[in-house]
C-alpha cells in the first residue's frame, strides 16, 4: 500500500513487517521535504505478481519522476526510481530511503556488504547509536521475526543510521553519504536513477498483537507519575489549567531578556523551572548568570530547576565533530552550580535526544538529564507520528544508560518541532498542514494531539522520567484558541491531576495507552485510543467514567461533565477516557 505521497507504507513477508516504509523524498537545502504530486498511476495484482507504476512531479517544477514496484510470489521485489531535473536545482537528498522496524529489528543480526565486496557481520543495536551504523552499503541482509530479507542497492552509495534518535520507529538506510557536501547541485536535465532488489526467505513468526480487550492494572510502585508541565517562552503566554507548573526558556544572549523574563515569571505565577540559553564564552556565561540570579531575586521568583546551555549547542553536530570552540555545556553547568547552589542543575540539550546522544558530557555530571522530542523530523503523516510513541521507552532506556541513576526532566515533548538544530529555521507551514520539521502542527487543536499527549506520558512507564512539558499556554503549541480550549487542555489538566501520585503499571489492548495513578482517596486511569479505529477496553472493575470524544471548548468540562458508571470503555478514534475508582480525582 502506498501513501498519498507515493511512499510504500509497508513491506511484509509471511506476516512479518520487513520494511516499515520505502520513500523517495527530495529534501531541500533546509532539509525540508519537497511536496510531490501524482500525475498518473496504475496497479495490477494477481496471485503471482504485483505491479505498481507512478508518475509524479516534485516541488514547483523541480523534478519529474517515475516510481515502479514489481513483486513475485516466489519472494522477490524490485523497486525503481527515476528523477529528471526540470531546472538547475540544489538539494540535500534525492534518493530512496528504507525504514527498518525499530521494535522488531532491535538486537537482531545484520550483514552489511560494502561496495568493494567486503562483508561485516553486525546487529541492529538495542540502545540508540549516536552515529551511523554502517557506511558504504551495497547490500544488506536483515533477519528478524523468522524472515530474512536480502536487499541490494544500485545507483547510489547508501548508509544506515539509528533513526530512533529522533523518535522515529525505525532504523533508516538512505542514499548519499552525509559526509558529502550539502546542498549539492543537479543541473537541468540531470537524472537520478536507483533500484532496490529484495529477496525474501524464511517462515514468519510475526509480532503477536495484543488481542485481549482488558486493561490490567498492576500494584502501585515506588515511582510516581511524572509531573506534567507547560513550556513557556516569549509569545506563548495564555490561559493555563490551575496549578500546572511551568518550564520557561530564556535566551540570555538577547539584549531584552530581562523584560521577557519578567513577563514569563508573571505568567508562571512566580515559581518555575528554567532553560537558559547562554553565551559561548565562559566569562560571558559567568556575567549572564550573575545578572540572571539578580533578576530572579529581584522578582521573588522561586527557581526549582535550571539548565544552562551555550548557544552554539542549540545546533546539531556530527558525532565526530568538529565541535564548537567556545565554552562547553559542562562549563556552563559548573558555573550554574556556583551561582545557584541551592537549585537542581541539569545537563543535556534543548533539542532532541539525538544531540544529547552525540554529546553526553554534561548529562553525566548534571543533577538531572534533559532533552526534548518532536514527532515530525522525518515524516508528518498520522501513522508515522503515532508510531513515534513506540520508541520513547527505548529513548528513556538510552538516557538511563548515558546517565545512570539520574532523573530525566524532559523539555517540550510535542508533535511539532520547537526549533530546528539541523537548519536555520523550522519548515514554514502557514496553512497548518501536516508538514515535517514544522513548528505549528494542526493536530495540537484536535483529539489526535490530546491522545498523543497521553501516549507520551504512558511511554514513561518503568523509566526515570520525573517531569515533561507537553504543550504551552499559547502560541504554536497552545492549549486554547479564540473559540475556547482544545482537547489538549483537558488532557493536560487530567495528567496534571495524576502528577506525583504513586504509579501502577498498566497493560492495554492494541491501539490503546493508559496512565495509572493512586492517591489516598483512590486510583485513577487516563486511557487514550491512539488509533483511527473504534477501540473497546474492559476495566478491572466498575468505575466513574467521562469520555472526551469531541471538541469540548469549556475549560471546566473535565470537572463538570456527568459521569457514567461502567466496566467498559468504548473509545472513538483518538478519544480519551478519564476513569476513577473510588473518589473522582478529576473534579474540583
XYZ file of C-alpha atoms in Angstrom:
588
model
C 0.000 0.000 0.000
C 1.296 3.487 -0.864
C 0.755 6.805 0.899
C -0.647 9.959 -0.803
C 2.976 10.960 -1.489
C 3.670 7.643 -3.219
C 5.805 6.162 -0.453
C 5.397 2.438 0.181
C 3.860 2.228 3.658
C 4.962 -1.297 4.483
C 6.552 -4.417 3.004
C 5.599 -7.759 4.581
C 6.626 -11.359 4.001
C 4.757 -14.266 5.600
C 3.037 -11.879 8.007
C 6.245 -10.170 9.164
C 6.894 -6.449 8.660
C 10.229 -6.399 6.823
C 10.289 -2.679 5.986
C 8.066 -0.080 7.614
C 8.322 2.347 4.717
C 10.180 2.924 1.466
C 10.244 6.565 0.446
C 11.923 8.550 -2.308
C 11.778 12.082 -0.968
C 13.597 15.131 -2.254
C 14.949 17.252 0.622
C 15.595 20.972 0.098
C 18.683 22.846 1.423
C 16.920 23.297 4.809
C 16.170 19.534 4.981
C 12.520 20.255 4.328
C 10.642 17.656 2.269
C 9.612 18.920 -1.173
C 5.959 18.224 -1.921
C 5.241 15.769 -4.711
C 2.087 15.283 -6.751
C 0.895 12.189 -8.600
C 0.239 12.822 -12.288
C -0.704 9.225 -13.181
C -0.563 5.761 -11.658
C -1.564 2.165 -12.361
C -1.662 -1.070 -10.373
C -2.086 -4.784 -11.102
C -2.306 -7.620 -8.596
C -2.720 -11.357 -9.164
C -1.864 -14.435 -7.112
C 1.587 -14.497 -8.739
C 2.617 -10.905 -9.338
C 2.154 -7.368 -8.074
C 2.870 -4.340 -10.252
C 2.603 -0.641 -9.441
C 3.698 2.354 -11.534
C 3.525 6.053 -10.668
C 4.451 9.280 -12.446
C 4.795 12.397 -10.316
C 6.107 15.960 -10.107
C 8.295 17.275 -7.273
C 8.090 20.801 -5.877
C 7.236 23.755 -8.067
C 8.597 22.300 -11.282
C 11.813 20.931 -9.742
C 11.671 17.327 -10.963
C 9.533 14.935 -12.926
C 9.649 11.423 -11.561
C 8.759 7.777 -12.106
C 8.488 5.030 -9.499
C 7.708 1.373 -10.118
C 7.398 -1.702 -7.965
C 7.212 -5.329 -9.163
C 6.836 -8.270 -6.767
C 6.550 -12.002 -7.321
C 5.013 -14.763 -5.216
C 8.383 -16.539 -5.281
C 9.768 -13.914 -2.936
C 11.376 -11.078 -4.909
C 10.531 -7.404 -5.059
C 12.147 -4.756 -7.265
C 11.670 -1.014 -6.832
C 12.889 1.524 -9.432
C 13.216 5.311 -9.132
C 13.928 7.859 -11.856
C 14.052 11.629 -11.267
C 14.735 14.204 -14.004
C 15.610 17.776 -13.007
C 13.451 20.316 -14.859
C 15.749 23.196 -13.895
C 19.071 23.713 -12.130
C 18.378 22.721 -8.520
C 20.163 22.342 -5.188
C 19.013 19.626 -2.801
C 20.258 17.832 0.297
C 18.854 14.452 -0.737
C 17.157 12.824 -3.730
C 17.148 9.115 -3.060
C 15.431 6.039 -1.786
C 15.133 5.772 1.992
C 14.213 2.494 3.707
C 12.823 2.217 7.230
C 13.559 -0.984 9.167
C 11.015 -1.524 12.026
C 12.544 -0.412 15.320
C 10.834 -2.790 17.749
C 11.214 -5.908 15.615
C 14.815 -5.361 14.466
C 16.438 -4.158 17.717
C 19.185 -6.602 18.676
C 18.774 -8.816 15.577
C 21.543 -9.876 13.136
C 22.605 -7.633 10.262
C 25.020 -8.391 7.429
C 26.480 -5.438 5.514
C 28.086 -5.858 2.091
C 30.204 -2.888 1.021
C 30.852 -1.571 -2.477
C 34.276 -3.291 -2.562
C 32.650 -6.658 -1.810
C 33.792 -6.890 1.813
C 31.276 -8.074 4.403
C 30.640 -7.086 8.057
C 28.557 -9.232 10.404
C 26.897 -6.984 12.973
C 23.477 -6.338 14.564
C 20.884 -3.625 14.912
C 21.678 -2.019 18.297
C 19.333 -2.134 21.261
C 20.489 1.138 22.842
C 20.465 4.043 20.433
C 23.648 4.661 18.492
C 24.797 8.305 18.228
C 26.402 7.724 14.825
C 25.691 5.826 11.642
C 25.545 2.056 11.964
C 27.022 1.233 8.563
C 28.677 3.085 5.684
C 29.386 2.384 2.020
C 26.498 -0.071 1.655
C 25.911 -2.108 -1.489
C 23.650 -4.717 0.142
C 22.077 -5.622 3.483
C 20.790 -8.853 4.981
C 18.400 -8.471 7.912
C 16.893 -11.380 9.832
C 14.031 -10.657 12.214
C 10.769 -12.376 13.127
C 11.867 -15.535 11.295
C 12.205 -13.774 7.924
C 15.446 -12.956 6.104
C 15.498 -10.106 3.588
C 18.448 -9.603 1.221
C 18.390 -6.025 -0.063
C 20.643 -4.921 -2.961
C 21.178 -1.250 -3.870
C 22.134 0.175 -7.284
C 22.632 3.779 -8.349
C 23.885 5.346 -5.102
C 26.072 4.636 -2.087
C 23.912 4.080 0.977
C 24.338 4.473 4.749
C 22.392 3.174 7.741
C 21.529 5.317 10.757
C 19.650 4.807 14.002
C 16.638 6.955 13.257
C 15.175 6.072 16.676
C 17.289 9.010 17.931
C 14.566 11.297 16.548
C 11.769 9.060 17.974
C 11.131 7.549 14.531
C 10.046 3.945 14.973
C 12.783 2.687 12.688
C 16.365 2.419 11.587
C 16.930 4.131 8.216
C 19.012 3.241 5.181
C 19.337 6.274 2.904
C 21.176 7.378 -0.210
C 24.102 9.747 -0.484
C 26.583 9.741 2.434
C 26.208 12.560 4.945
C 29.942 13.225 4.790
C 29.477 14.620 1.275
C 28.712 18.352 0.966
C 25.130 19.596 1.160
C 23.341 21.030 -0.619
C 24.526 19.562 -3.910
C 23.636 20.698 -7.416
C 21.743 18.779 -10.093
C 21.743 20.563 -13.459
C 18.659 20.919 -15.655
C 18.137 17.582 -17.397
C 20.194 15.732 -14.781
C 18.921 12.245 -13.978
C 18.813 10.292 -10.712
C 18.276 6.553 -11.234
C 18.243 3.972 -8.445
C 16.970 0.448 -7.856
C 16.309 -1.803 -4.876
C 16.004 -5.565 -5.188
C 14.724 -7.521 -2.182
C 14.723 -11.325 -1.848
C 12.709 -12.898 0.992
C 13.123 -16.249 2.719
C 12.142 -17.932 5.986
C 8.939 -18.628 7.887
C 7.486 -15.608 9.609
C 6.783 -15.609 13.308
C 5.467 -12.066 13.260
C 4.807 -9.982 16.338
C 1.914 -11.127 18.498
C -0.750 -8.470 18.582
C -2.477 -7.812 21.867
C -5.859 -9.330 21.187
C -7.377 -9.072 24.648
C -9.559 -6.059 25.310
C -8.908 -5.998 29.041
C -6.917 -3.299 30.795
C -4.757 -4.856 33.504
C -3.517 -2.566 36.294
C -0.623 -3.738 38.460
C 0.080 -2.967 42.098
C 1.290 0.562 42.955
C 5.048 1.007 42.651
C 7.510 3.258 44.457
C 7.735 5.576 41.449
C 5.425 8.492 40.785
C 3.525 9.653 37.739
C 5.749 12.287 36.056
C 4.980 15.939 36.606
C 3.105 17.390 33.631
C 4.371 20.882 32.805
C 3.778 23.610 30.241
C 6.572 25.138 28.170
C 6.749 28.921 28.109
C 8.699 31.477 26.096
C 8.055 34.855 24.520
C 4.729 34.835 22.672
C 3.475 31.626 24.276
C 1.615 33.247 27.172
C -2.046 32.380 27.658
C -4.567 30.706 29.960
C -3.360 27.643 31.871
C -5.080 24.927 33.889
C -4.774 25.969 37.539
C -1.665 24.712 39.299
C 0.170 23.479 36.195
C 3.921 24.081 36.667
C 5.911 25.964 34.049
C 9.158 25.227 32.230
C 10.294 28.590 30.855
C 13.030 29.245 28.296
C 15.038 32.464 28.134
C 17.839 33.484 25.778
C 20.410 35.431 27.809
C 22.267 36.426 24.621
C 19.370 38.736 23.675
C 19.517 42.388 24.752
C 15.945 42.496 26.106
C 15.940 39.217 28.028
C 15.193 40.957 31.363
C 11.857 42.304 30.119
C 10.976 38.950 28.652
C 11.863 37.070 31.830
C 9.767 39.449 33.925
C 6.783 38.614 31.721
C 7.445 34.872 31.974
C 7.776 34.998 35.772
C 4.439 36.792 35.962
C 2.769 34.269 33.642
C 4.208 31.371 35.654
C 2.969 32.735 38.955
C 6.462 33.218 40.365
C 7.617 29.565 40.517
C 9.251 27.941 37.521
C 11.868 25.666 36.031
C 14.190 27.435 33.606
C 16.061 26.607 30.416
C 18.652 29.344 29.843
C 20.493 29.817 26.556
C 23.812 31.452 27.468
C 26.727 32.982 25.509
C 29.574 30.903 24.125
C 32.464 32.186 26.289
C 32.968 31.219 29.942
C 33.420 34.842 31.006
C 30.218 35.914 29.301
C 28.327 32.947 30.783
C 29.526 33.940 34.247
C 28.290 37.509 33.792
C 24.972 36.364 32.326
C 24.313 34.023 35.256
C 25.125 36.775 37.769
C 22.571 39.002 36.042
C 20.054 36.141 35.918
C 20.370 35.466 39.637
C 19.947 39.154 40.435
C 16.865 39.417 38.216
C 15.186 36.333 39.708
C 15.890 37.507 43.263
C 14.551 40.949 42.439
C 11.255 39.454 41.308
C 10.985 36.994 44.189
C 10.929 34.114 41.717
C 11.198 30.574 43.078
C 13.529 28.686 40.741
C 13.268 24.920 41.140
C 15.453 23.501 38.346
C 17.917 25.158 35.966
C 19.599 24.076 32.759
C 22.067 26.439 31.034
C 23.384 25.713 27.536
C 25.828 27.683 25.343
C 24.025 28.947 22.271
C 26.351 27.066 19.910
C 24.961 23.805 21.299
C 21.433 24.618 20.182
C 22.706 23.415 16.788
C 23.392 19.804 15.808
C 26.832 18.363 15.038
C 28.003 15.044 13.667
C 29.219 12.680 16.408
C 32.820 13.058 15.209
C 32.598 16.859 15.218
C 34.055 19.359 14.683
C 32.536 20.788 17.873
C 32.244 24.489 18.851
C 35.452 26.077 20.123
C 33.848 28.103 22.933
C 32.609 27.108 26.371
C 31.272 23.564 26.711
C 27.957 22.548 28.282
C 29.977 21.179 31.222
C 31.482 24.615 31.847
C 28.028 26.205 31.762
C 26.810 23.582 34.235
C 29.656 24.214 36.689
C 29.114 27.976 36.555
C 25.388 27.416 37.141
C 26.158 25.453 40.281
C 28.387 28.277 41.526
C 25.696 30.923 41.143
C 22.670 28.759 42.026
C 23.988 26.449 44.771
C 20.537 25.549 46.115
C 18.944 24.764 42.745
C 18.974 21.434 40.922
C 21.200 21.878 37.839
C 20.627 19.749 34.757
C 22.751 18.532 31.866
C 21.766 17.647 28.335
C 20.336 19.500 25.355
C 17.367 21.692 24.463
C 16.661 19.914 21.165
C 16.284 16.170 20.521
C 17.721 13.095 22.184
C 19.922 12.917 19.070
C 22.012 15.871 20.182
C 22.334 14.550 23.748
C 23.382 11.136 22.440
C 26.091 12.771 20.327
C 27.367 14.959 23.194
C 26.939 13.292 26.584
C 29.337 15.171 28.876
C 27.002 17.465 30.781
C 24.290 14.785 31.098
C 26.720 12.613 33.031
C 27.561 15.283 35.634
C 24.212 17.068 35.951
C 21.715 16.570 38.732
C 19.236 15.521 36.060
C 19.134 14.832 32.314
C 17.119 16.823 29.798
C 16.225 16.973 26.108
C 13.052 17.403 24.076
C 11.282 15.311 21.449
C 9.392 16.041 18.259
C 7.399 13.617 16.139
C 7.822 15.255 12.703
C 11.553 15.258 11.979
C 11.312 12.888 9.013
C 7.626 12.392 8.297
C 4.389 14.061 9.318
C 1.615 11.588 8.441
C -0.718 10.448 11.230
C 0.515 6.850 11.296
C 4.179 7.854 11.468
C 3.518 10.392 14.229
C 1.723 7.893 16.463
C 4.412 5.282 15.783
C 6.986 7.573 17.395
C 5.396 6.695 20.746
C 6.803 3.162 20.332
C 10.346 4.492 20.507
C 10.059 6.672 23.589
C 10.727 3.799 26.054
C 13.887 2.975 24.092
C 14.975 6.624 24.272
C 14.399 6.713 28.031
C 16.399 3.481 28.425
C 19.227 5.067 26.443
C 19.008 8.185 28.658
C 19.426 5.945 31.697
C 22.414 4.203 30.122
C 24.104 7.546 29.438
C 23.468 8.931 32.946
C 22.710 6.037 35.312
C 20.629 6.887 38.351
C 19.794 10.428 37.200
C 16.188 11.642 36.976
C 15.077 12.650 33.485
C 13.395 16.060 33.281
C 12.289 16.377 29.703
C 11.726 19.623 27.855
C 8.883 20.057 25.388
C 7.715 16.685 24.023
C 5.371 17.540 21.177
C 4.312 16.692 17.661
C 5.669 19.928 16.157
C 9.345 20.933 16.073
C 10.154 23.665 18.609
C 13.440 24.627 16.928
C 15.472 23.176 14.087
C 19.048 22.268 15.047
C 19.721 20.988 11.509
C 18.897 24.158 9.558
C 18.399 27.873 10.044
C 14.677 27.601 10.820
C 11.722 25.264 11.078
C 9.747 24.480 7.928
C 7.151 27.139 7.084
C 3.562 25.972 7.498
C 1.221 28.948 7.027
C -1.730 26.737 6.067
C -1.384 24.442 9.118
C -0.829 21.280 7.107
C 0.922 18.090 8.219
C 4.491 19.145 7.410
C 7.775 17.569 8.514
C 10.020 19.855 10.603
C 7.249 22.432 11.024
C 6.650 24.092 14.380
C 2.912 24.689 14.045
C 1.025 21.416 13.626
C -2.778 21.301 13.267
C -3.155 18.186 15.417
C -2.499 20.132 18.648
C -6.031 21.501 18.189
C -7.832 18.166 17.945
C -8.373 14.844 19.672
C -5.322 13.408 17.905
C -2.989 15.823 19.700
C -4.595 15.154 23.077
C -4.355 11.370 22.639
C -0.720 11.773 21.606
C -0.003 13.575 24.891
C -1.462 10.702 26.908
C 0.691 8.352 24.815
C 3.840 10.287 25.692
C 3.174 10.017 29.429
C 2.155 6.365 29.099
C 5.523 5.677 27.441
C 7.361 6.875 30.568
C 6.218 3.762 32.479
C 9.190 1.944 34.065
C 11.502 4.877 33.245
C 13.321 7.556 35.259
C 11.258 10.388 33.728
C 10.318 12.782 36.548
C 8.782 15.633 34.547
C 7.987 16.704 30.998
C 6.296 19.545 29.144
C 3.506 18.556 26.758
C 2.276 21.891 25.401
C 2.322 25.642 26.001
C -0.346 28.050 27.257
C -0.486 29.793 23.866
C 1.394 30.038 20.575
C 2.034 27.140 18.179
C 1.847 24.566 20.999
C -1.022 26.316 22.758
C -3.891 24.736 24.677
C -6.580 27.165 23.563
C -7.698 29.454 20.762
C -10.313 32.055 20.003
C -13.182 29.557 20.229
C -12.176 28.120 23.593
C -9.879 25.401 24.797
C -8.655 22.474 22.703
C -8.885 18.803 23.761
C -5.220 19.092 24.770
C -6.326 21.372 27.648
C -8.339 18.536 29.159
C -5.555 16.014 28.589
C -3.023 18.252 30.333
C -5.436 19.026 33.151
C -6.145 15.339 33.739
C -2.489 14.301 33.564
C -1.549 17.131 35.924
C -4.056 15.766 38.438
C -2.202 12.435 38.393
C 1.253 14.073 38.681
C 3.156 12.779 41.680
C 0.678 10.021 42.511
C 2.048 6.513 43.045
C 2.187 4.875 39.665
C 0.880 1.465 38.717
C 1.985 -0.405 35.630
C -0.722 -0.843 33.002
C -1.175 -3.396 30.208
C -3.599 -2.309 27.484
C -5.219 -3.675 24.315
C -3.637 -2.898 20.946
C -4.109 0.723 19.919
C -4.804 1.856 23.485
C -2.469 3.526 26.013
C -3.052 4.370 29.658
C -1.559 6.106 32.690
C -2.496 4.904 36.179
C -2.058 6.733 39.478
C -3.100 6.082 43.059
C -3.686 8.502 45.912
C -5.092 8.071 49.408
C -8.580 8.777 48.032
C -8.479 6.116 45.332
C -6.951 5.225 41.995
C -7.473 6.666 38.529
C -6.721 5.925 34.897
C -6.404 8.101 31.812
C -6.955 5.898 28.757
C -6.450 7.044 25.155
C -7.248 5.451 21.827
C -4.204 6.243 19.662
C -5.650 4.535 16.581
C -8.043 5.580 13.824
C -10.423 2.723 14.692
C -13.001 2.365 17.468
C -11.473 0.507 20.438
C -13.124 -1.312 23.336
C -11.388 -1.710 26.687
C -12.647 -3.678 29.673
C -11.778 -2.102 33.037
C -10.638 -4.069 36.119
C -13.872 -3.110 37.909
C -16.767 -0.693 37.732
C -15.633 2.928 37.720
C -16.795 6.501 37.208
C -16.067 7.426 33.588
C -16.134 10.534 31.439
C -15.037 10.317 27.791
C -13.577 13.099 25.670
C -14.527 12.276 22.085
C -15.368 15.666 20.580
C -14.284 19.307 20.878
C -15.258 20.358 24.393
C -14.371 24.056 24.449
C -15.249 24.787 28.082
C -12.179 24.966 30.324
C -14.165 23.308 33.127
C -15.552 20.424 31.064
C -13.481 17.707 32.780
C -14.694 18.735 36.228
C -18.308 19.396 35.262
C -19.148 16.635 32.760
C -21.605 13.982 34.033
C -20.041 10.632 34.911
C -21.189 7.189 33.860
C -20.543 4.121 35.983
C -19.416 1.224 33.821
C -16.919 -1.611 33.437
C -16.192 -0.993 29.750
C -14.773 1.912 27.762
C -15.849 2.351 24.151
C -13.427 4.822 22.606
C -13.899 6.501 19.245
C -10.709 7.222 17.263
C -8.324 9.299 19.428
C -10.866 9.583 22.260
C -9.722 9.778 25.896
C -11.374 8.187 28.897
C -10.918 9.615 32.402
C -11.583 6.779 34.842
C -11.862 6.997 38.650
C -12.011 4.082 41.083
C -13.159 5.492 44.419
C -13.077 9.270 44.786
C -13.136 11.175 41.494
C -9.738 12.881 41.172
C -10.722 14.813 38.037
C -13.345 17.021 39.670
C -12.708 20.240 41.563
